[in-house]
Amino acid sequence: RIAVLTLNSPKTLNAMTVDMGTEFVQAVDVLSKEPGLRAVVLTGAGSAFSAGGDIKFLRSRIADTFDGNVIAMRAFYSRFLSVRKLGVPVVAGINGHAIGAGFCVALACDVRVVSESAKLAINFTRLGIHPGMGGTYFLPKLAGFNTASHLILTGDTISGGDALRLGLVQGVHKGDEVRDQAILVAERMAFASKIAVSESLKTLRAGDEAELPAALQREAEAQAACYAEGTDLDEALTALVEKRAPK
């Protein structure tokens, strides 16, 4: 009834790569064939939920063409957002830091619980790049335009407690309790009427069918423009690896 999907590359803080995305799609495909599936919990292995897009992947984008990057980024988003195609509620168990695209994937889930020690950021502008992975679509829906504008344009980091205060999560827990708490939420959904939950989910997501693809296309084109410029992103990634402030 409940499946747990785990971003499983703890040595890299579950940084998101094309290979991880391919494996993620395969796992979603397996789950899609489970007739008794009622809800999914998405979490991360180790100390982090996800550190976001893999640095090597991001740097490699600078060498691609604008059109090539639009295609590549739309494909990258679709891999990790494929969990929404299962047609069952998705609960994010944010067990640790969720940064960039990692935070965006958590925002794309239907419900979220978070570790009290987690740091959360949609920090793309700090890296010289436009947000992606649906962040500019889901964050305003959840937190409102003003809060979303502040977090996106500053790239500021917030705590689990901040996320609760802003209405981004439904609960804050100790890190080692987050997975179990997410499962408890999923179990309550699974206990409710299957048809009622399914139809309610369709209603809650109804606007997404028309609006989300356009938002993802805009993000892909905006990211492609940032890759084409390249200078700010290259310096930000170098500074990140060298653990210093960008020049």
PDB file of C-alpha atoms in Angstrom:
ATOM      1  CA  ARG A   1       0.000   0.000   0.000  1.00  0.00           C
ATOM      2  CA  ILE A   2       2.860   2.383   0.828  1.00  0.00           C
ATOM      3  CA  ALA A   3       6.079   2.565  -1.212  1.00  0.00           C
ATOM      4  CA  VAL A   4       9.227   4.402  -0.164  1.00  0.00           C
ATOM      5  CA  LEU A   5      11.359   5.910  -2.940  1.00  0.00           C
ATOM      6  CA  THR A   6      14.847   6.856  -1.769  1.00  0.00           C
ATOM      7  CA  LEU A   7      17.348   9.123  -3.504  1.00  0.00           C
ATOM      8  CA  ASN A   8      20.284   6.855  -2.859  1.00  0.00           C
ATOM      9  CA  SER A   9      23.691   8.435  -3.319  1.00  0.00           C
ATOM     10  CA  PRO A  10      24.616   9.464   0.224  1.00  0.00           C
ATOM     11  CA  LYS A  11      28.305  10.034  -0.572  1.00  0.00           C
ATOM     12  CA  THR A  12      27.284  12.899  -2.882  1.00  0.00           C
ATOM     13  CA  LEU A  13      24.453  14.062  -0.598  1.00  0.00           C
ATOM     14  CA  ASN A  14      22.092  12.586  -3.177  1.00  0.00           C
ATOM     15  CA  ALA A  15      23.142  15.053  -5.861  1.00  0.00           C
ATOM     16  CA  MET A  16      20.866  14.618  -8.861  1.00  0.00           C
ATOM     17  CA  THR A  17      22.426  13.189 -12.019  1.00  0.00           C
ATOM     18  CA  VAL A  18      21.051  11.916 -15.314  1.00  0.00           C
ATOM     19  CA  ASP A  19      21.839   8.341 -14.229  1.00  0.00           C
ATOM     20  CA  MET A  20      19.987   8.793 -10.935  1.00  0.00           C
ATOM     21  CA  GLY A  21      17.069  10.244 -12.875  1.00  0.00           C
ATOM     22  CA  THR A  22      17.010   7.244 -15.202  1.00  0.00           C
ATOM     23  CA  GLU A  23      16.955   4.866 -12.238  1.00  0.00           C
ATOM     24  CA  PHE A  24      14.238   6.983 -10.656  1.00  0.00           C
ATOM     25  CA  VAL A  25      12.045   6.655 -13.752  1.00  0.00           C
ATOM     26  CA  GLN A  26      12.603   2.894 -13.749  1.00  0.00           C
ATOM     27  CA  ALA A  27      11.532   2.681 -10.108  1.00  0.00           C
ATOM     28  CA  VAL A  28       8.423   4.757 -10.839  1.00  0.00           C
ATOM     29  CA  ASP A  29       7.605   2.449 -13.754  1.00  0.00           C
ATOM     30  CA  VAL A  30       7.793  -0.575 -11.446  1.00  0.00           C
ATOM     31  CA  LEU A  31       5.500   1.113  -8.943  1.00  0.00           C
ATOM     32  CA  SER A  32       3.039   2.005 -11.689  1.00  0.00           C
ATOM     33  CA  LYS A  33       2.378  -1.712 -12.127  1.00  0.00           C
ATOM     34  CA  GLU A  34       1.480  -2.193  -8.449  1.00  0.00           C
ATOM     35  CA  PRO A  35      -2.339  -2.336  -8.301  1.00  0.00           C
ATOM     36  CA  GLY A  36      -2.433  -1.936  -4.524  1.00  0.00           C
ATOM     37  CA  LEU A  37      -0.295   1.200  -4.368  1.00  0.00           C
ATOM     38  CA  ARG A  38      -2.022   3.916  -2.340  1.00  0.00           C
ATOM     39  CA  ALA A  39       0.718   6.435  -1.515  1.00  0.00           C
ATOM     40  CA  VAL A  40       4.450   7.074  -1.966  1.00  0.00           C
ATOM     41  CA  VAL A  41       7.047   8.490   0.417  1.00  0.00           C
ATOM     42  CA  LEU A  42      10.042  10.223  -1.180  1.00  0.00           C
ATOM     43  CA  THR A  43      13.134  10.641   0.972  1.00  0.00           C
ATOM     44  CA  GLY A  44      16.931  10.666   0.830  1.00  0.00           C
ATOM     45  CA  ALA A  45      19.596   8.212   1.986  1.00  0.00           C
ATOM     46  CA  GLY A  46      22.072   9.352   4.602  1.00  0.00           C
ATOM     47  CA  SER A  47      22.199  12.834   6.067  1.00  0.00           C
ATOM     48  CA  ALA A  48      20.645  14.795   3.178  1.00  0.00           C
ATOM     49  CA  PHE A  49      17.455  14.773   1.177  1.00  0.00           C
ATOM     50  CA  SER A  50      19.288  16.099  -1.892  1.00  0.00           C
ATOM     51  CA  ALA A  51      22.005  18.653  -2.537  1.00  0.00           C
ATOM     52  CA  GLY A  52      20.415  19.420  -5.907  1.00  0.00           C
ATOM     53  CA  GLY A  53      21.851  19.156  -9.405  1.00  0.00           C
ATOM     54  CA  ASP A  54      25.226  17.457  -9.745  1.00  0.00           C
ATOM     55  CA  ILE A  55      28.038  19.982 -10.252  1.00  0.00           C
ATOM     56  CA  LYS A  56      29.582  18.080 -13.193  1.00  0.00           C
ATOM     57  CA  PHE A  57      26.214  17.966 -14.924  1.00  0.00           C
ATOM     58  CA  LEU A  58      25.657  21.698 -14.426  1.00  0.00           C
ATOM     59  CA  ARG A  59      29.123  22.601 -15.661  1.00  0.00           C
ATOM     60  CA  SER A  60      28.737  20.396 -18.739  1.00  0.00           C
ATOM     61  CA  ARG A  61      25.677  22.402 -19.759  1.00  0.00           C
ATOM     62  CA  ILE A  62      27.831  25.481 -20.436  1.00  0.00           C
ATOM     63  CA  ALA A  63      29.327  23.793 -23.501  1.00  0.00           C
ATOM     64  CA  ASP A  64      25.964  22.871 -25.045  1.00  0.00           C
ATOM     65  CA  THR A  65      23.821  24.981 -27.378  1.00  0.00           C
ATOM     66  CA  PHE A  66      20.763  26.929 -26.296  1.00  0.00           C
ATOM     67  CA  ASP A  67      18.379  24.497 -28.005  1.00  0.00           C
ATOM     68  CA  GLY A  68      20.338  21.512 -26.709  1.00  0.00           C
ATOM     69  CA  ASN A  69      20.068  22.793 -23.157  1.00  0.00           C
ATOM     70  CA  VAL A  70      16.335  23.432 -23.421  1.00  0.00           C
ATOM     71  CA  ILE A  71      15.849  19.802 -24.465  1.00  0.00           C
ATOM     72  CA  ALA A  72      18.301  18.483 -21.860  1.00  0.00           C
ATOM     73  CA  MET A  73      16.742  20.400 -18.978  1.00  0.00           C
ATOM     74  CA  ARG A  74      13.164  19.454 -19.856  1.00  0.00           C
ATOM     75  CA  ALA A  75      14.292  15.819 -19.904  1.00  0.00           C
ATOM     76  CA  PHE A  76      16.127  16.261 -16.590  1.00  0.00           C
ATOM     77  CA  TYR A  77      13.054  17.723 -14.892  1.00  0.00           C
ATOM     78  CA  SER A  78      10.751  15.031 -16.267  1.00  0.00           C
ATOM     79  CA  ARG A  79      12.833  12.214 -14.812  1.00  0.00           C
ATOM     80  CA  PHE A  80      12.453  13.357 -11.224  1.00  0.00           C
ATOM     81  CA  LEU A  81       8.936  14.762 -11.563  1.00  0.00           C
ATOM     82  CA  SER A  82       7.767  11.426 -12.995  1.00  0.00           C
ATOM     83  CA  VAL A  83       6.709  10.372  -9.492  1.00  0.00           C
ATOM     84  CA  ARG A  84       3.678  12.654  -9.915  1.00  0.00           C
ATOM     85  CA  LYS A  85       2.452  10.448 -12.772  1.00  0.00           C
ATOM     86  CA  LEU A  86       1.661   7.571 -10.392  1.00  0.00           C
ATOM     87  CA  GLY A  87      -1.677   9.126  -9.530  1.00  0.00           C
ATOM     88  CA  VAL A  88      -1.288   8.583  -5.791  1.00  0.00           C
ATOM     89  CA  PRO A  89      -0.314  11.084  -3.078  1.00  0.00           C
ATOM     90  CA  VAL A  90       3.426  11.688  -2.677  1.00  0.00           C
ATOM     91  CA  VAL A  91       4.755  12.614   0.760  1.00  0.00           C
ATOM     92  CA  ALA A  92       8.254  14.107   0.935  1.00  0.00           C
ATOM     93  CA  GLY A  93      10.207  13.032   4.000  1.00  0.00           C
ATOM     94  CA  ILE A  94      12.852  15.770   3.979  1.00  0.00           C
ATOM     95  CA  ASN A  95      15.354  14.010   6.227  1.00  0.00           C
ATOM     96  CA  GLY A  96      18.140  16.558   5.751  1.00  0.00           C
ATOM     97  CA  HIS A  97      19.292  19.437   3.593  1.00  0.00           C
ATOM     98  CA  ALA A  98      17.244  20.017   0.422  1.00  0.00           C
ATOM     99  CA  ILE A  99      18.966  22.462  -1.893  1.00  0.00           C
ATOM    100  CA  GLY A 100      18.188  23.733  -5.389  1.00  0.00           C
ATOM    101  CA  ALA A 101      16.546  21.078  -7.533  1.00  0.00           C
ATOM    102  CA  GLY A 102      16.381  18.824  -4.465  1.00  0.00           C
ATOM    103  CA  PHE A 103      14.177  21.357  -2.710  1.00  0.00           C
ATOM    104  CA  CYS A 104      12.099  21.767  -5.866  1.00  0.00           C
ATOM    105  CA  VAL A 105      11.359  18.032  -6.044  1.00  0.00           C
ATOM    106  CA  ALA A 106      10.193  18.155  -2.436  1.00  0.00           C
ATOM    107  CA  LEU A 107       7.954  21.113  -3.308  1.00  0.00           C
ATOM    108  CA  ALA A 108       6.478  19.070  -6.177  1.00  0.00           C
ATOM    109  CA  CYS A 109       5.225  16.470  -3.693  1.00  0.00           C
ATOM    110  CA  ASP A 110       1.733  16.740  -2.259  1.00  0.00           C
ATOM    111  CA  VAL A 111       2.707  16.914   1.419  1.00  0.00           C
ATOM    112  CA  ARG A 112       6.025  17.461   3.198  1.00  0.00           C
ATOM    113  CA  VAL A 113       7.510  16.786   6.618  1.00  0.00           C
ATOM    114  CA  VAL A 114      11.013  17.964   7.447  1.00  0.00           C
ATOM    115  CA  SER A 115      13.924  17.460   9.798  1.00  0.00           C
ATOM    116  CA  GLU A 116      14.356  20.175  12.412  1.00  0.00           C
ATOM    117  CA  SER A 117      18.028  20.455  11.390  1.00  0.00           C
ATOM    118  CA  ALA A 118      17.437  20.581   7.621  1.00  0.00           C
ATOM    119  CA  LYS A 119      18.505  23.575   5.557  1.00  0.00           C
ATOM    120  CA  LEU A 120      16.292  24.386   2.579  1.00  0.00           C
ATOM    121  CA  ALA A 121      17.097  26.702  -0.304  1.00  0.00           C
ATOM    122  CA  ILE A 122      16.047  27.480  -3.844  1.00  0.00           C
ATOM    123  CA  ASN A 123      19.521  28.961  -4.298  1.00  0.00           C
ATOM    124  CA  PHE A 124      19.828  28.977  -8.090  1.00  0.00           C
ATOM    125  CA  THR A 125      20.453  32.727  -8.365  1.00  0.00           C
ATOM    126  CA  ARG A 126      23.443  32.340  -6.049  1.00  0.00           C
ATOM    127  CA  LEU A 127      24.887  30.006  -8.691  1.00  0.00           C
ATOM    128  CA  GLY A 128      24.202  32.302 -11.627  1.00  0.00           C
ATOM    129  CA  ILE A 129      21.290  30.282 -12.968  1.00  0.00           C
ATOM    130  CA  HIS A 130      17.514  30.521 -13.192  1.00  0.00           C
ATOM    131  CA  PRO A 131      15.544  28.046 -11.023  1.00  0.00           C
ATOM    132  CA  GLY A 132      14.355  24.809 -12.586  1.00  0.00           C
ATOM    133  CA  MET A 133      12.584  21.539 -11.684  1.00  0.00           C
ATOM    134  CA  GLY A 134       9.275  23.376 -11.293  1.00  0.00           C
ATOM    135  CA  GLY A 135      10.498  25.549  -8.421  1.00  0.00           C
ATOM    136  CA  THR A 136       9.080  28.767  -9.879  1.00  0.00           C
ATOM    137  CA  TYR A 137       5.707  27.038 -10.252  1.00  0.00           C
ATOM    138  CA  PHE A 138       5.337  25.174  -6.969  1.00  0.00           C
ATOM    139  CA  LEU A 139       6.896  27.662  -4.530  1.00  0.00           C
ATOM    140  CA  PRO A 140       4.493  30.560  -5.267  1.00  0.00           C
ATOM    141  CA  LYS A 141       1.549  28.152  -5.028  1.00  0.00           C
ATOM    142  CA  LEU A 142       2.652  26.988  -1.589  1.00  0.00           C
ATOM    143  CA  ALA A 143       4.132  30.093  -0.004  1.00  0.00           C
ATOM    144  CA  GLY A 144       2.547  32.955  -1.936  1.00  0.00           C
ATOM    145  CA  PHE A 145       4.080  35.382  -4.409  1.00  0.00           C
ATOM    146  CA  ASN A 146       5.913  37.623  -1.943  1.00  0.00           C
ATOM    147  CA  THR A 147       7.633  34.831  -0.036  1.00  0.00           C
ATOM    148  CA  ALA A 148       8.461  32.961  -3.248  1.00  0.00           C
ATOM    149  CA  SER A 149       9.911  36.120  -4.777  1.00  0.00           C
ATOM    150  CA  HIS A 150      12.092  36.689  -1.728  1.00  0.00           C
ATOM    151  CA  LEU A 151      13.414  33.122  -1.595  1.00  0.00           C
ATOM    152  CA  ILE A 152      13.988  32.860  -5.360  1.00  0.00           C
ATOM    153  CA  LEU A 153      15.591  36.265  -5.906  1.00  0.00           C
ATOM    154  CA  THR A 154      17.844  36.158  -2.823  1.00  0.00           C
ATOM    155  CA  GLY A 155      18.609  32.442  -2.811  1.00  0.00           C
ATOM    156  CA  ASP A 156      18.335  32.597   0.984  1.00  0.00           C
ATOM    157  CA  THR A 157      18.438  29.441   3.098  1.00  0.00           C
ATOM    158  CA  ILE A 158      15.651  28.643   5.547  1.00  0.00           C
ATOM    159  CA  SER A 159      15.323  26.147   8.383  1.00  0.00           C
ATOM    160  CA  GLY A 160      12.767  23.424   8.922  1.00  0.00           C
ATOM    161  CA  GLY A 161      11.060  25.680  11.441  1.00  0.00           C
ATOM    162  CA  ASP A 162      10.941  28.502   8.895  1.00  0.00           C
ATOM    163  CA  ALA A 163       9.395  26.113   6.375  1.00  0.00           C
ATOM    164  CA  LEU A 164       6.648  25.220   8.861  1.00  0.00           C
ATOM    165  CA  ARG A 165       5.953  28.882   9.608  1.00  0.00           C
ATOM    166  CA  LEU A 166       5.727  29.625   5.869  1.00  0.00           C
ATOM    167  CA  GLY A 167       3.316  26.751   5.274  1.00  0.00           C
ATOM    168  CA  LEU A 168       5.734  24.743   3.143  1.00  0.00           C
ATOM    169  CA  VAL A 169       5.668  21.659   5.394  1.00  0.00           C
ATOM    170  CA  GLN A 170       3.122  19.991   7.652  1.00  0.00           C
ATOM    171  CA  GLY A 171       5.483  18.919  10.427  1.00  0.00           C
ATOM    172  CA  VAL A 172       8.991  19.292  11.825  1.00  0.00           C
ATOM    173  CA  HIS A 173      10.660  16.289  13.443  1.00  0.00           C
ATOM    174  CA  LYS A 174      14.013  14.964  14.570  1.00  0.00           C
ATOM    175  CA  GLY A 175      16.075  13.821  11.595  1.00  0.00           C
ATOM    176  CA  ASP A 176      15.926  10.123  12.401  1.00  0.00           C
ATOM    177  CA  GLU A 177      12.144  10.294  12.796  1.00  0.00           C
ATOM    178  CA  VAL A 178      11.309  11.992   9.490  1.00  0.00           C
ATOM    179  CA  ARG A 179      11.015   8.845   7.375  1.00  0.00           C
ATOM    180  CA  ASP A 180       8.671   7.184   9.870  1.00  0.00           C
ATOM    181  CA  GLN A 181       6.598  10.340  10.246  1.00  0.00           C
ATOM    182  CA  ALA A 182       6.256  10.594   6.461  1.00  0.00           C
ATOM    183  CA  ILE A 183       5.117   6.979   6.345  1.00  0.00           C
ATOM    184  CA  LEU A 184       2.519   7.689   9.048  1.00  0.00           C
ATOM    185  CA  VAL A 185       1.099  10.516   6.933  1.00  0.00           C
ATOM    186  CA  ALA A 186       1.053   8.249   3.868  1.00  0.00           C
ATOM    187  CA  GLU A 187      -0.663   5.495   5.872  1.00  0.00           C
ATOM    188  CA  ARG A 188      -3.446   7.882   6.912  1.00  0.00           C
ATOM    189  CA  MET A 189      -4.002   8.656   3.229  1.00  0.00           C
ATOM    190  CA  ALA A 190      -3.986   4.951   2.395  1.00  0.00           C
ATOM    191  CA  PHE A 191      -6.542   4.301   5.147  1.00  0.00           C
ATOM    192  CA  ALA A 192      -8.998   6.757   3.585  1.00  0.00           C
ATOM    193  CA  SER A 193     -11.282   5.845   0.687  1.00  0.00           C
ATOM    194  CA  LYS A 194      -9.224   4.945  -2.387  1.00  0.00           C
ATOM    195  CA  ILE A 195     -11.605   6.497  -4.890  1.00  0.00           C
ATOM    196  CA  ALA A 196     -12.147   9.619  -2.781  1.00  0.00           C
ATOM    197  CA  VAL A 197      -8.412  10.198  -2.338  1.00  0.00           C
ATOM    198  CA  SER A 198      -7.768   9.564  -6.034  1.00  0.00           C
ATOM    199  CA  GLU A 199     -10.454  11.991  -7.182  1.00  0.00           C
ATOM    200  CA  SER A 200      -9.419  14.593  -4.592  1.00  0.00           C
ATOM    201  CA  LEU A 201      -5.829  14.384  -5.812  1.00  0.00           C
ATOM    202  CA  LYS A 202      -6.989  14.959  -9.385  1.00  0.00           C
ATOM    203  CA  THR A 203      -8.889  18.048  -8.240  1.00  0.00           C
ATOM    204  CA  LEU A 204      -5.949  19.421  -6.251  1.00  0.00           C
ATOM    205  CA  ARG A 205      -3.640  18.951  -9.232  1.00  0.00           C
ATOM    206  CA  ALA A 206      -6.169  19.991 -11.892  1.00  0.00           C
ATOM    207  CA  GLY A 207      -4.496  23.281 -12.775  1.00  0.00           C
ATOM    208  CA  ASP A 208      -1.106  21.619 -13.087  1.00  0.00           C
ATOM    209  CA  GLU A 209      -2.003  19.830 -16.310  1.00  0.00           C
ATOM    210  CA  ALA A 210      -2.293  23.105 -18.184  1.00  0.00           C
ATOM    211  CA  GLU A 211       0.088  25.362 -16.263  1.00  0.00           C
ATOM    212  CA  LEU A 212       3.028  23.178 -15.202  1.00  0.00           C
ATOM    213  CA  PRO A 213       4.299  22.257 -18.709  1.00  0.00           C
ATOM    214  CA  ALA A 214       4.417  25.939 -19.668  1.00  0.00           C
ATOM    215  CA  ALA A 215       6.276  26.763 -16.438  1.00  0.00           C
ATOM    216  CA  LEU A 216       8.805  23.991 -17.054  1.00  0.00           C
ATOM    217  CA  GLN A 217       9.360  25.186 -20.615  1.00  0.00           C
ATOM    218  CA  ARG A 218       9.971  28.723 -19.371  1.00  0.00           C
ATOM    219  CA  GLU A 219      12.441  27.421 -16.774  1.00  0.00           C
ATOM    220  CA  ALA A 220      14.303  25.346 -19.367  1.00  0.00           C
ATOM    221  CA  GLU A 221      14.615  28.304 -21.731  1.00  0.00           C
ATOM    222  CA  ALA A 222      15.726  30.627 -18.918  1.00  0.00           C
ATOM    223  CA  GLN A 223      18.311  28.123 -17.711  1.00  0.00           C
ATOM    224  CA  ALA A 224      19.549  27.697 -21.273  1.00  0.00           C
ATOM    225  CA  ALA A 225      20.072  31.470 -21.467  1.00  0.00           C
ATOM    226  CA  CYS A 226      22.100  31.350 -18.250  1.00  0.00           C
ATOM    227  CA  TYR A 227      24.202  28.459 -19.546  1.00  0.00           C
ATOM    228  CA  ALA A 228      24.856  30.416 -22.751  1.00  0.00           C
ATOM    229  CA  GLU A 229      26.239  33.317 -20.717  1.00  0.00           C
ATOM    230  CA  GLY A 230      28.126  30.855 -18.553  1.00  0.00           C
ATOM    231  CA  THR A 231      30.519  33.176 -16.728  1.00  0.00           C
ATOM    232  CA  ASP A 232      28.547  33.591 -13.518  1.00  0.00           C
ATOM    233  CA  LEU A 233      27.677  29.897 -13.303  1.00  0.00           C
ATOM    234  CA  ASP A 234      31.245  28.750 -13.953  1.00  0.00           C
ATOM    235  CA  GLU A 235      32.636  31.035 -11.244  1.00  0.00           C
ATOM    236  CA  ALA A 236      29.909  30.061  -8.765  1.00  0.00           C
ATOM    237  CA  LEU A 237      30.525  26.342  -9.286  1.00  0.00           C
ATOM    238  CA  THR A 238      34.294  26.812  -8.960  1.00  0.00           C
ATOM    239  CA  ALA A 239      33.777  28.766  -5.743  1.00  0.00           C
ATOM    240  CA  LEU A 240      31.469  26.051  -4.436  1.00  0.00           C
ATOM    241  CA  VAL A 241      34.087  23.356  -5.006  1.00  0.00           C
ATOM    242  CA  GLU A 242      36.802  25.546  -3.489  1.00  0.00           C
ATOM    243  CA  LYS A 243      34.533  26.430  -0.561  1.00  0.00           C
ATOM    244  CA  ARG A 244      34.808  30.193  -0.990  1.00  0.00           C
ATOM    245  CA  ALA A 245      32.576  33.081  -1.955  1.00  0.00           C
ATOM    246  CA  PRO A 246      32.194  33.753  -5.692  1.00  0.00           C
ATOM    247  CA  LYS A 247      34.190  36.716  -7.020  1.00  0.00           C
TER     248      LYS A 247
END
